[in-house]
Amino acid sequence: MVEFINIMGAAIVACLVLAAIYVYFGIHIVRRGVIFVDLALAQVAAMGTTVAFLAGYPLEGGVAYVFSLIFAFLGSLIFTWTRAQEGRVPEEAIIGIVYAFCAAAVVLLVDRAPHGAEHIKYLLVGNILWVKWNTIGQISAVAVVVGLFHFLFREKFLLVSFDPERGRRQGISVPLWDLLFYLSLAWVVTTSVQIAGVLLIFSFLIVPAVCGLLFSSSVWMSLLAGWLVGVGVSLAGSYLSYGWDLPTGASIICTFGMVFLCLVVLKRLILTWRRP
């Protein structure tokens, strides 16, 4: 156990920080019905990192982070604008187009770059096993700032996500708070995508939130259940990675998938037992 903590300790702490902030955002995202917006934002941020990489800057350097943040903020502006449009095209379609474009652009950009395949793998699944404590501190600081901001203005964020029409009737500027929501999410995604990767971020954001919403319609109960799932999966996935010598990010993602399937079956059984 001591060896496990020494090897996996930093990765586990990083996962717990990711779970703490992403489960909250996940509740909002699922209720908004824009399930893949985080995946698209992460891919947009990854595209910014790729541009910095091709310009000769290290992947984990400050310049790459700035590039990634700028690209993610631009993505936030796009998603805010598309949600404000009441046309025939669903926002999810725009999100899918942005994701596909950025993913393909990354492939084209790194096609002739040295170690291009390794770069794409790094962006997809990250390298959370080798995360450094100063990086965890940076992610934690961003999570605390964003979390405090959302807590102070929780009523506005909840209205904009759960009942935007009521928010408009109360005089809330829905586009403004939409933009603040996406910008804060983009900041968190940009700070963590370089260590967690696109797929692990998506798993932390969506799976615990969906698991929580399976068993409760209450925001706070769903949030608590999501946190429990996120913490449990972080520990279980890390232990499987250590015990079987598997990639940590992929192990946690697959553990999320298995836990979700088990909870879906459990929910089905509960509904069956309750029938008269």
Short mmCIF file of C-alpha atoms in Angstrom, two decimals:
data_model
loop_
_atom_site.label_atom_id
_atom_site.label_comp_id
_atom_site.label_asym_id
_atom_site.label_seq_id
_atom_site.Cartn_x
_atom_site.Cartn_y
_atom_site.Cartn_z
CA MET A 1 0.00 0.00 0.00
CA VAL A 2 2.85 2.40 0.77
CA GLU A 3 4.36 1.76 -2.66
CA PHE A 4 0.94 2.32 -4.27
CA ILE A 5 0.59 5.69 -2.54
CA ASN A 6 4.15 6.71 -3.44
CA ILE A 7 3.62 5.88 -7.13
CA MET A 8 -0.01 6.86 -7.61
CA GLY A 9 -0.43 9.53 -4.92
CA ALA A 10 -0.11 12.58 -7.15
CA ALA A 11 -2.33 11.08 -9.86
CA ILE A 12 -5.02 10.23 -7.29
CA VAL A 13 -4.99 13.74 -5.83
CA ALA A 14 -5.21 15.21 -9.33
CA CYS A 15 -8.22 12.99 -10.09
CA LEU A 16 -9.94 14.06 -6.87
CA VAL A 17 -9.47 17.73 -7.77
CA LEU A 18 -10.85 17.08 -11.26
CA ALA A 19 -13.84 15.25 -9.80
CA ALA A 20 -14.54 18.08 -7.36
CA ILE A 21 -14.96 20.74 -10.06
CA TYR A 22 -16.06 18.73 -13.10
CA VAL A 23 -19.00 16.97 -11.42
CA TYR A 24 -20.50 20.38 -10.67
CA PHE A 25 -20.10 21.50 -14.28
CA GLY A 26 -21.42 18.13 -15.43
CA ILE A 27 -24.76 18.66 -13.66
CA HIS A 28 -25.19 21.92 -15.58
CA ILE A 29 -24.07 20.43 -18.89
CA VAL A 30 -26.43 17.46 -18.69
CA ARG A 31 -29.39 19.67 -17.76
CA ARG A 32 -28.54 22.06 -20.61
CA GLY A 33 -28.54 19.11 -23.02
CA VAL A 34 -25.17 20.03 -24.54
CA ILE A 35 -23.41 16.83 -23.56
CA PHE A 36 -20.39 17.19 -25.81
CA VAL A 37 -19.62 20.85 -25.18
CA ASP A 38 -16.77 19.96 -22.83
CA LEU A 39 -15.35 17.53 -25.36
CA ALA A 40 -15.45 20.28 -27.98
CA LEU A 41 -13.89 22.86 -25.63
CA ALA A 42 -11.16 20.40 -24.67
CA GLN A 43 -10.47 19.72 -28.35
CA VAL A 44 -10.38 23.45 -29.12
CA ALA A 45 -7.93 23.94 -26.24
CA ALA A 46 -5.88 21.00 -27.54
CA MET A 47 -5.76 22.68 -30.92
CA GLY A 48 -4.25 25.75 -29.28
CA THR A 49 -1.66 23.57 -27.56
CA THR A 50 -0.86 21.95 -30.91
CA VAL A 51 -0.31 25.32 -32.58
CA ALA A 52 2.11 26.30 -29.80
CA PHE A 53 3.84 22.90 -30.11
CA LEU A 54 4.38 23.39 -33.84
CA ALA A 55 5.70 26.89 -33.18
CA GLY A 56 8.46 25.27 -31.12
CA TYR A 57 7.17 25.74 -27.58
CA PRO A 58 7.10 22.86 -25.04
CA LEU A 59 3.73 21.22 -24.42
CA GLU A 60 3.74 21.96 -20.69
CA GLY A 61 5.13 25.47 -20.94
CA GLY A 62 3.45 28.78 -20.24
CA VAL A 63 3.18 29.79 -23.89
CA ALA A 64 1.34 26.58 -24.78
CA TYR A 65 -1.06 27.25 -21.90
CA VAL A 66 -1.77 30.78 -23.14
CA PHE A 67 -2.38 29.53 -26.68
CA SER A 68 -4.71 26.85 -25.34
CA LEU A 69 -6.59 29.37 -23.17
CA ILE A 70 -7.09 31.81 -26.04
CA PHE A 71 -8.46 29.08 -28.30
CA ALA A 72 -10.78 27.81 -25.53
CA PHE A 73 -12.11 31.32 -24.88
CA LEU A 74 -12.84 31.71 -28.60
CA GLY A 75 -14.73 28.41 -28.45
CA SER A 76 -16.72 29.76 -25.49
CA LEU A 77 -17.75 32.80 -27.52
CA ILE A 78 -18.94 30.55 -30.34
CA PHE A 79 -21.02 28.33 -28.03
CA THR A 80 -22.53 31.33 -26.25
CA TRP A 81 -23.55 32.87 -29.55
CA THR A 82 -25.06 29.65 -30.93
CA ARG A 83 -27.12 29.09 -27.75
CA ALA A 84 -28.52 32.60 -28.07
CA GLN A 85 -29.74 31.89 -31.60
CA GLU A 86 -33.22 30.44 -31.74
CA GLY A 87 -32.96 28.87 -35.16
CA ARG A 88 -33.66 25.42 -36.50
CA VAL A 89 -30.15 24.11 -35.90
CA PRO A 90 -29.64 22.62 -32.39
CA GLU A 91 -26.63 23.84 -30.44
CA GLU A 92 -25.40 20.26 -30.14
CA ALA A 93 -24.99 20.14 -33.93
CA ILE A 94 -22.77 23.24 -33.84
CA ILE A 95 -20.77 21.70 -30.99
CA GLY A 96 -20.26 18.53 -33.02
CA ILE A 97 -19.09 20.49 -36.04
CA VAL A 98 -16.59 22.48 -33.94
CA TYR A 99 -15.27 19.27 -32.35
CA ALA A 100 -14.88 17.46 -35.69
CA PHE A 101 -13.17 20.47 -37.28
CA CYS A 102 -10.69 20.93 -34.42
CA ALA A 103 -9.94 17.20 -34.17
CA ALA A 104 -9.26 16.99 -37.91
CA ALA A 105 -7.21 20.19 -37.80
CA VAL A 106 -5.01 18.74 -35.06
CA VAL A 107 -4.41 15.63 -37.18
CA LEU A 108 -3.45 17.77 -40.18
CA LEU A 109 -1.20 20.02 -38.10
CA VAL A 110 0.80 17.16 -36.58
CA ASP A 111 0.81 14.94 -39.68
CA ARG A 112 4.35 15.88 -40.63
CA ALA A 113 5.60 16.84 -37.18
CA PRO A 114 8.12 14.64 -35.36
CA HIS A 115 6.37 12.33 -32.88
CA GLY A 116 2.99 13.52 -34.17
CA ALA A 117 1.22 10.29 -33.19
CA GLU A 118 2.56 10.60 -29.64
CA HIS A 119 1.26 14.15 -29.47
CA ILE A 120 -2.26 13.07 -30.47
CA LYS A 121 -2.19 10.25 -27.91
CA TYR A 122 -1.02 12.74 -25.27
CA LEU A 123 -3.94 15.05 -26.06
CA LEU A 124 -6.50 12.23 -25.97
CA VAL A 125 -5.58 10.38 -22.77
CA GLY A 126 -3.13 12.78 -21.11
CA ASN A 127 -0.30 11.73 -18.86
CA ILE A 128 -1.84 12.00 -15.43
CA LEU A 129 0.43 9.37 -13.87
CA TRP A 130 3.39 11.75 -14.13
CA VAL A 131 1.58 14.88 -12.99
CA LYS A 132 3.69 17.16 -10.82
CA TRP A 133 2.58 18.61 -7.52
CA ASN A 134 3.00 22.19 -8.72
CA THR A 135 0.64 21.39 -11.61
CA ILE A 136 -1.87 19.97 -9.12
CA GLY A 137 -1.54 23.20 -7.15
CA GLN A 138 -2.28 25.23 -10.27
CA ILE A 139 -5.36 23.15 -11.12
CA SER A 140 -6.55 23.33 -7.50
CA ALA A 141 -6.17 27.12 -7.45
CA VAL A 142 -8.22 27.49 -10.63
CA ALA A 143 -10.85 25.07 -9.30
CA VAL A 144 -11.15 27.04 -6.04
CA VAL A 145 -11.48 30.40 -7.82
CA VAL A 146 -14.04 29.09 -10.31
CA GLY A 147 -15.91 27.16 -7.64
CA LEU A 148 -16.13 30.23 -5.38
CA PHE A 149 -17.33 32.36 -8.29
CA HIS A 150 -20.08 29.87 -9.15
CA PHE A 151 -21.07 29.51 -5.50
CA LEU A 152 -21.45 33.26 -5.03
CA PHE A 153 -23.63 33.53 -8.13
CA ARG A 154 -25.18 30.06 -7.92
CA GLU A 155 -28.78 31.30 -8.27
CA LYS A 156 -28.06 32.98 -11.60
CA PHE A 157 -26.09 30.02 -12.96
CA LEU A 158 -28.80 27.57 -11.88
CA LEU A 159 -31.53 29.66 -13.50
CA VAL A 160 -29.62 30.07 -16.76
CA SER A 161 -28.93 26.32 -16.97
CA PHE A 162 -32.19 24.92 -15.59
CA ASP A 163 -34.84 27.54 -16.40
CA PRO A 164 -33.55 30.28 -18.74
CA GLU A 165 -37.08 31.55 -19.50
CA ARG A 166 -37.68 32.24 -15.82
CA GLY A 167 -34.29 33.94 -15.69
CA ARG A 168 -35.28 36.25 -18.53
CA ARG A 169 -38.52 37.13 -16.75
CA GLN A 170 -36.46 38.07 -13.68
CA GLY A 171 -34.30 40.39 -15.77
CA ILE A 172 -31.17 38.20 -15.88
CA SER A 173 -29.01 38.61 -18.97
CA VAL A 174 -28.94 34.98 -20.11
CA PRO A 175 -26.28 35.50 -22.84
CA LEU A 176 -23.95 37.20 -20.35
CA TRP A 177 -24.23 34.43 -17.74
CA ASP A 178 -23.97 31.84 -20.50
CA LEU A 179 -20.70 33.44 -21.56
CA LEU A 180 -19.41 33.49 -17.97
CA PHE A 181 -20.36 29.83 -17.59
CA TYR A 182 -18.53 28.78 -20.75
CA LEU A 183 -15.50 30.98 -20.03
CA SER A 184 -15.09 29.52 -16.54
CA LEU A 185 -15.50 25.99 -17.90
CA ALA A 186 -12.95 26.78 -20.63
CA TRP A 187 -10.46 27.98 -18.01
CA VAL A 188 -10.81 24.76 -16.01
CA VAL A 189 -10.60 22.60 -19.14
CA THR A 190 -7.53 24.42 -20.43
CA THR A 191 -5.75 24.05 -17.09
CA SER A 192 -6.36 20.30 -16.93
CA VAL A 193 -6.36 19.09 -20.54
CA GLN A 194 -2.57 18.92 -20.71
CA ILE A 195 -2.42 16.33 -17.93
CA ALA A 196 -5.78 14.59 -18.16
CA GLY A 197 -6.44 14.56 -21.90
CA VAL A 198 -9.70 15.09 -23.77
CA LEU A 199 -11.30 11.72 -23.01
CA LEU A 200 -10.61 11.69 -19.26
CA ILE A 201 -12.00 15.22 -18.92
CA PHE A 202 -15.17 14.15 -20.71
CA SER A 203 -15.51 11.15 -18.40
CA PHE A 204 -15.10 13.22 -15.24
CA LEU A 205 -17.57 15.81 -16.47
CA ILE A 206 -20.39 13.59 -17.74
CA VAL A 207 -20.34 10.12 -16.13
CA PRO A 208 -20.57 11.09 -12.41
CA ALA A 209 -23.22 13.71 -13.17
CA VAL A 210 -25.35 11.24 -15.14
CA CYS A 211 -24.94 8.64 -12.39
CA GLY A 212 -26.12 11.18 -9.81
CA LEU A 213 -29.10 12.25 -11.92
CA LEU A 214 -30.11 8.61 -12.38
CA PHE A 215 -31.08 8.38 -8.74
CA SER A 216 -32.15 11.91 -7.80
CA SER A 217 -33.77 14.94 -9.39
CA SER A 218 -32.33 17.20 -6.70
CA VAL A 219 -29.34 19.24 -7.84
CA TRP A 220 -27.49 18.94 -4.54
CA MET A 221 -28.21 15.22 -4.06
CA SER A 222 -27.11 14.54 -7.65
CA LEU A 223 -23.98 16.57 -6.99
CA LEU A 224 -23.18 14.59 -3.84
CA ALA A 225 -23.79 11.25 -5.59
CA GLY A 226 -21.64 12.40 -8.51
CA TRP A 227 -18.80 13.31 -6.17
CA LEU A 228 -18.99 9.88 -4.53
CA VAL A 229 -18.82 8.20 -7.95
CA GLY A 230 -15.93 10.43 -9.03
CA VAL A 231 -13.91 9.71 -5.89
CA GLY A 232 -14.64 5.98 -5.95
CA VAL A 233 -13.75 5.59 -9.61
CA SER A 234 -10.56 7.66 -9.18
CA LEU A 235 -9.36 5.32 -6.44
CA ALA A 236 -10.50 2.11 -8.15
CA GLY A 237 -9.16 3.07 -11.59
CA SER A 238 -5.81 4.14 -10.14
CA TYR A 239 -5.50 0.88 -8.22
CA LEU A 240 -6.30 -1.17 -11.34
CA SER A 241 -3.70 0.83 -13.26
CA TYR A 242 -1.11 0.13 -10.55
CA GLY A 243 -1.96 -3.54 -10.05
CA TRP A 244 -2.13 -4.50 -13.73
CA ASP A 245 0.47 -2.02 -15.04
CA LEU A 246 -2.02 -0.27 -17.32
CA PRO A 247 -2.19 3.34 -18.58
CA THR A 248 -3.77 5.35 -15.77
CA GLY A 249 -6.04 7.60 -17.82
CA ALA A 250 -7.47 4.76 -19.90
CA SER A 251 -7.97 2.62 -16.77
CA ILE A 252 -9.99 5.35 -15.06
CA ILE A 253 -12.08 5.96 -18.19
CA CYS A 254 -12.93 2.27 -18.52
CA THR A 255 -13.74 2.09 -14.80
CA PHE A 256 -16.15 4.98 -15.28
CA GLY A 257 -17.83 3.04 -18.08
CA MET A 258 -18.20 -0.14 -16.01
CA VAL A 259 -19.55 1.73 -12.98
CA PHE A 260 -22.07 3.54 -15.17
CA LEU A 261 -23.32 0.27 -16.67
CA CYS A 262 -23.65 -1.27 -13.20
CA LEU A 263 -25.64 1.71 -11.94
CA VAL A 264 -27.93 1.63 -14.97
CA VAL A 265 -28.68 -2.05 -14.27
CA LEU A 266 -29.22 -1.25 -10.58
CA LYS A 267 -31.63 1.56 -11.47
CA ARG A 268 -33.54 -0.81 -13.76
CA LEU A 269 -33.79 -3.42 -11.01
CA ILE A 270 -35.04 -0.83 -8.51
CA LEU A 271 -37.76 0.28 -10.91
CA THR A 272 -38.74 -3.34 -11.52
CA TRP A 273 -38.99 -4.11 -7.79
CA ARG A 274 -41.15 -1.02 -7.21
CA ARG A 275 -43.76 -2.05 -9.75
CA PRO A 276 -46.96 -3.40 -8.17
#
